[in-house]
Amino acid sequence: MQQLDQLEQRIGRLEAVIDRWIVQQGLTYNAFAVLYSLARADGGNCTQKDIGEAWLLPKQTVFSTCKVLTEQGLLTQQPDNRDKRARQLCLTDAGRAQALPLLAAAEAFSERLFDAFGSERTAHLLAELDALNTVAETIINAEENRSCGAP
């Protein structure tokens, strides 16, 4: 498990650096996830479920964060016409005033980061992470199939 531990440490370190950048923007990670998602969303709205799935956040976490942002006047929530259990989230004018500069700042940070890292190294890193993920999924799928009695 040593190599998996090393990978987890490196991912954790990178996440901590990104979390520091988010804090510099005056937000929590969860509030950033919601505002950023809405700023990038087609039509300016999406569901709590969309955000939770995209950011791997628990449903209750997204719900609580959206409740706070709604109370702050940054977003509105309405029933989703396609799924009565879901809520469509939409930025208010005040929410757009906060989220759009945040989106621009995030895109600028990303550009500076990956420009400094280099396009070739970035492409290689992403390709290798994709390959590692594929290998991990293959192994886990094989183990699940064996435990279910499949050959």
PDB file of C-alpha atoms in Angstrom:
ATOM      1  CA  MET A   1       0.000   0.000   0.000  1.00  0.00           C
ATOM      2  CA  GLN A   2       3.075   2.227   0.187  1.00  0.00           C
ATOM      3  CA  GLN A   3       2.706   3.539  -3.385  1.00  0.00           C
ATOM      4  CA  LEU A   4      -0.994   4.202  -2.872  1.00  0.00           C
ATOM      5  CA  ASP A   5      -0.079   6.087   0.323  1.00  0.00           C
ATOM      6  CA  GLN A   6       2.470   8.142  -1.624  1.00  0.00           C
ATOM      7  CA  LEU A   7      -0.116   8.974  -4.290  1.00  0.00           C
ATOM      8  CA  GLU A   8      -2.655   9.960  -1.634  1.00  0.00           C
ATOM      9  CA  GLN A   9      -0.096  12.216   0.079  1.00  0.00           C
ATOM     10  CA  ARG A  10       0.691  13.999  -3.161  1.00  0.00           C
ATOM     11  CA  ILE A  11      -2.959  14.431  -4.067  1.00  0.00           C
ATOM     12  CA  GLY A  12      -3.643  15.693  -0.549  1.00  0.00           C
ATOM     13  CA  ARG A  13      -0.804  18.204  -0.811  1.00  0.00           C
ATOM     14  CA  LEU A  14      -2.122  19.520  -4.121  1.00  0.00           C
ATOM     15  CA  GLU A  15      -5.654  19.737  -2.703  1.00  0.00           C
ATOM     16  CA  ALA A  16      -4.309  21.693   0.291  1.00  0.00           C
ATOM     17  CA  VAL A  17      -2.629  24.199  -2.032  1.00  0.00           C
ATOM     18  CA  ILE A  18      -5.826  24.630  -4.034  1.00  0.00           C
ATOM     19  CA  ASP A  19      -7.810  24.966  -0.795  1.00  0.00           C
ATOM     20  CA  ARG A  20      -5.434  27.781   0.233  1.00  0.00           C
ATOM     21  CA  TRP A  21      -6.173  29.552  -3.052  1.00  0.00           C
ATOM     22  CA  ILE A  22      -9.923  29.153  -2.442  1.00  0.00           C
ATOM     23  CA  VAL A  23      -9.562  30.606   1.067  1.00  0.00           C
ATOM     24  CA  GLN A  24      -7.679  33.545  -0.471  1.00  0.00           C
ATOM     25  CA  GLN A  25     -10.837  34.150  -2.516  1.00  0.00           C
ATOM     26  CA  GLY A  26     -12.785  34.454   0.755  1.00  0.00           C
ATOM     27  CA  LEU A  27     -14.707  31.192   0.374  1.00  0.00           C
ATOM     28  CA  THR A  28     -14.960  27.709   1.747  1.00  0.00           C
ATOM     29  CA  TYR A  29     -14.320  24.800  -0.599  1.00  0.00           C
ATOM     30  CA  ASN A  30     -18.026  23.930  -0.639  1.00  0.00           C
ATOM     31  CA  ALA A  31     -19.202  27.469  -1.383  1.00  0.00           C
ATOM     32  CA  PHE A  32     -16.586  27.695  -4.131  1.00  0.00           C
ATOM     33  CA  ALA A  33     -17.850  24.431  -5.633  1.00  0.00           C
ATOM     34  CA  VAL A  34     -21.433  25.725  -5.778  1.00  0.00           C
ATOM     35  CA  LEU A  35     -20.656  29.222  -7.064  1.00  0.00           C
ATOM     36  CA  TYR A  36     -18.088  27.992  -9.596  1.00  0.00           C
ATOM     37  CA  SER A  37     -20.468  25.296 -10.863  1.00  0.00           C
ATOM     38  CA  LEU A  38     -23.295  27.780 -11.321  1.00  0.00           C
ATOM     39  CA  ALA A  39     -21.022  30.317 -13.018  1.00  0.00           C
ATOM     40  CA  ARG A  40     -19.924  27.637 -15.520  1.00  0.00           C
ATOM     41  CA  ALA A  41     -23.320  25.965 -15.989  1.00  0.00           C
ATOM     42  CA  ASP A  42     -25.187  26.188 -19.281  1.00  0.00           C
ATOM     43  CA  GLY A  43     -28.052  28.599 -18.782  1.00  0.00           C
ATOM     44  CA  GLY A  44     -26.636  29.588 -15.391  1.00  0.00           C
ATOM     45  CA  ASN A  45     -28.398  26.880 -13.441  1.00  0.00           C
ATOM     46  CA  CYS A  46     -27.951  23.288 -12.341  1.00  0.00           C
ATOM     47  CA  THR A  47     -29.134  20.984  -9.585  1.00  0.00           C
ATOM     48  CA  GLN A  48     -27.665  20.186  -6.198  1.00  0.00           C
ATOM     49  CA  LYS A  49     -27.196  16.637  -7.481  1.00  0.00           C
ATOM     50  CA  ASP A  50     -25.162  17.907 -10.455  1.00  0.00           C
ATOM     51  CA  ILE A  51     -22.830  19.771  -8.106  1.00  0.00           C
ATOM     52  CA  GLY A  52     -22.497  16.882  -5.674  1.00  0.00           C
ATOM     53  CA  GLU A  53     -21.595  14.457  -8.447  1.00  0.00           C
ATOM     54  CA  ALA A  54     -19.139  16.842 -10.132  1.00  0.00           C
ATOM     55  CA  TRP A  55     -17.299  17.690  -6.906  1.00  0.00           C
ATOM     56  CA  LEU A  56     -17.776  14.357  -5.081  1.00  0.00           C
ATOM     57  CA  LEU A  57     -19.587  16.122  -2.262  1.00  0.00           C
ATOM     58  CA  PRO A  58     -22.220  14.452  -0.072  1.00  0.00           C
ATOM     59  CA  LYS A  59     -25.815  15.443  -0.801  1.00  0.00           C
ATOM     60  CA  GLN A  60     -26.256  16.934   2.692  1.00  0.00           C
ATOM     61  CA  THR A  61     -23.121  19.067   2.286  1.00  0.00           C
ATOM     62  CA  VAL A  62     -24.372  20.560  -0.972  1.00  0.00           C
ATOM     63  CA  PHE A  63     -27.838  21.070   0.546  1.00  0.00           C
ATOM     64  CA  SER A  64     -26.408  22.902   3.580  1.00  0.00           C
ATOM     65  CA  THR A  65     -24.097  25.046   1.455  1.00  0.00           C
ATOM     66  CA  CYS A  66     -26.915  25.993  -0.912  1.00  0.00           C
ATOM     67  CA  LYS A  67     -29.133  26.884   2.034  1.00  0.00           C
ATOM     68  CA  VAL A  68     -26.494  29.301   3.367  1.00  0.00           C
ATOM     69  CA  LEU A  69     -25.892  30.828  -0.082  1.00  0.00           C
ATOM     70  CA  THR A  70     -29.648  31.226  -0.562  1.00  0.00           C
ATOM     71  CA  GLU A  71     -29.925  32.968   2.824  1.00  0.00           C
ATOM     72  CA  GLN A  72     -27.077  35.276   1.738  1.00  0.00           C
ATOM     73  CA  GLY A  73     -29.067  36.175  -1.370  1.00  0.00           C
ATOM     74  CA  LEU A  74     -26.550  34.647  -3.801  1.00  0.00           C
ATOM     75  CA  LEU A  75     -28.797  31.998  -5.318  1.00  0.00           C
ATOM     76  CA  THR A  76     -32.384  30.915  -5.689  1.00  0.00           C
ATOM     77  CA  GLN A  77     -33.805  27.424  -5.590  1.00  0.00           C
ATOM     78  CA  GLN A  78     -36.815  26.170  -7.480  1.00  0.00           C
ATOM     79  CA  PRO A  79     -38.312  22.737  -8.072  1.00  0.00           C
ATOM     80  CA  ASP A  80     -36.910  20.966 -11.115  1.00  0.00           C
ATOM     81  CA  ASN A  81     -39.597  20.330 -13.741  1.00  0.00           C
ATOM     82  CA  ARG A  82     -37.896  17.070 -14.764  1.00  0.00           C
ATOM     83  CA  ASP A  83     -37.502  15.658 -11.241  1.00  0.00           C
ATOM     84  CA  LYS A  84     -39.767  16.843  -8.426  1.00  0.00           C
ATOM     85  CA  ARG A  85     -37.197  15.729  -5.814  1.00  0.00           C
ATOM     86  CA  ALA A  86     -34.484  17.916  -7.342  1.00  0.00           C
ATOM     87  CA  ARG A  87     -33.955  21.652  -6.942  1.00  0.00           C
ATOM     88  CA  GLN A  88     -32.786  23.908  -9.760  1.00  0.00           C
ATOM     89  CA  LEU A  89     -30.232  26.407  -8.505  1.00  0.00           C
ATOM     90  CA  CYS A  90     -29.759  29.784 -10.144  1.00  0.00           C
ATOM     91  CA  LEU A  91     -27.480  32.694  -9.278  1.00  0.00           C
ATOM     92  CA  THR A  92     -29.136  35.949  -8.283  1.00  0.00           C
ATOM     93  CA  ASP A  93     -27.710  39.246  -9.525  1.00  0.00           C
ATOM     94  CA  ALA A  94     -25.650  39.417  -6.323  1.00  0.00           C
ATOM     95  CA  GLY A  95     -24.577  35.810  -6.868  1.00  0.00           C
ATOM     96  CA  ARG A  96     -23.468  36.544 -10.431  1.00  0.00           C
ATOM     97  CA  ALA A  97     -21.569  39.590  -9.192  1.00  0.00           C
ATOM     98  CA  GLN A  98     -19.592  37.282  -6.886  1.00  0.00           C
ATOM     99  CA  ALA A  99     -19.404  34.133  -9.027  1.00  0.00           C
ATOM    100  CA  LEU A 100     -18.359  35.578 -12.401  1.00  0.00           C
ATOM    101  CA  PRO A 101     -15.193  37.283 -11.072  1.00  0.00           C
ATOM    102  CA  LEU A 102     -14.515  34.071  -9.125  1.00  0.00           C
ATOM    103  CA  LEU A 103     -14.786  32.058 -12.345  1.00  0.00           C
ATOM    104  CA  ALA A 104     -12.390  34.459 -14.087  1.00  0.00           C
ATOM    105  CA  ALA A 105      -9.943  34.242 -11.161  1.00  0.00           C
ATOM    106  CA  ALA A 106     -10.101  30.425 -11.185  1.00  0.00           C
ATOM    107  CA  GLU A 107      -9.477  30.310 -14.928  1.00  0.00           C
ATOM    108  CA  ALA A 108      -6.535  32.732 -14.557  1.00  0.00           C
ATOM    109  CA  PHE A 109      -5.093  30.653 -11.697  1.00  0.00           C
ATOM    110  CA  SER A 110      -5.446  27.478 -13.758  1.00  0.00           C
ATOM    111  CA  GLU A 111      -3.782  29.108 -16.750  1.00  0.00           C
ATOM    112  CA  ARG A 112      -0.848  30.385 -14.668  1.00  0.00           C
ATOM    113  CA  LEU A 113      -0.460  27.016 -12.972  1.00  0.00           C
ATOM    114  CA  PHE A 114      -0.427  24.916 -16.123  1.00  0.00           C
ATOM    115  CA  ASP A 115       1.588  27.431 -18.147  1.00  0.00           C
ATOM    116  CA  ALA A 116       4.271  27.257 -15.459  1.00  0.00           C
ATOM    117  CA  PHE A 117       4.050  23.448 -15.365  1.00  0.00           C
ATOM    118  CA  GLY A 118       4.257  23.238 -19.159  1.00  0.00           C
ATOM    119  CA  SER A 119       1.824  21.945 -21.765  1.00  0.00           C
ATOM    120  CA  GLU A 120       3.781  18.765 -22.492  1.00  0.00           C
ATOM    121  CA  ARG A 121       4.106  17.871 -18.805  1.00  0.00           C
ATOM    122  CA  THR A 122       0.425  18.690 -18.254  1.00  0.00           C
ATOM    123  CA  ALA A 123      -0.678  16.450 -21.135  1.00  0.00           C
ATOM    124  CA  HIS A 124       1.569  13.658 -19.855  1.00  0.00           C
ATOM    125  CA  LEU A 125       0.312  14.025 -16.271  1.00  0.00           C
ATOM    126  CA  LEU A 126      -3.342  13.916 -17.320  1.00  0.00           C
ATOM    127  CA  ALA A 127      -2.776  10.950 -19.633  1.00  0.00           C
ATOM    128  CA  GLU A 128      -0.960   9.028 -16.891  1.00  0.00           C
ATOM    129  CA  LEU A 129      -3.684   9.776 -14.333  1.00  0.00           C
ATOM    130  CA  ASP A 130      -6.303   8.577 -16.826  1.00  0.00           C
ATOM    131  CA  ALA A 131      -4.304   5.396 -17.394  1.00  0.00           C
ATOM    132  CA  LEU A 132      -3.888   4.806 -13.649  1.00  0.00           C
ATOM    133  CA  ASN A 133      -7.627   5.306 -13.131  1.00  0.00           C
ATOM    134  CA  THR A 134      -8.413   2.813 -15.906  1.00  0.00           C
ATOM    135  CA  VAL A 135      -6.119   0.202 -14.339  1.00  0.00           C
ATOM    136  CA  ALA A 136      -7.673   0.750 -10.888  1.00  0.00           C
ATOM    137  CA  GLU A 137     -11.213   0.456 -12.270  1.00  0.00           C
ATOM    138  CA  THR A 138     -10.290  -2.731 -14.148  1.00  0.00           C
ATOM    139  CA  ILE A 139      -8.881  -4.330 -10.996  1.00  0.00           C
ATOM    140  CA  ILE A 140     -11.840  -3.286  -8.852  1.00  0.00           C
ATOM    141  CA  ASN A 141     -14.359  -4.465 -11.470  1.00  0.00           C
ATOM    142  CA  ALA A 142     -12.620  -7.839 -11.678  1.00  0.00           C
ATOM    143  CA  GLU A 143     -12.718  -8.187  -7.879  1.00  0.00           C
ATOM    144  CA  GLU A 144     -16.420  -7.249  -7.796  1.00  0.00           C
ATOM    145  CA  ASN A 145     -17.194  -9.785 -10.502  1.00  0.00           C
ATOM    146  CA  ARG A 146     -15.317 -12.517  -8.611  1.00  0.00           C
ATOM    147  CA  SER A 147     -17.169 -11.722  -5.371  1.00  0.00           C
ATOM    148  CA  CYS A 148     -20.513 -11.949  -7.220  1.00  0.00           C
ATOM    149  CA  GLY A 149     -19.676 -15.422  -8.494  1.00  0.00           C
ATOM    150  CA  ALA A 150     -18.898 -14.368 -12.055  1.00  0.00           C
ATOM    151  CA  PRO A 151     -15.969 -16.194 -13.674  1.00  0.00           C
TER     152      PRO A 151
END
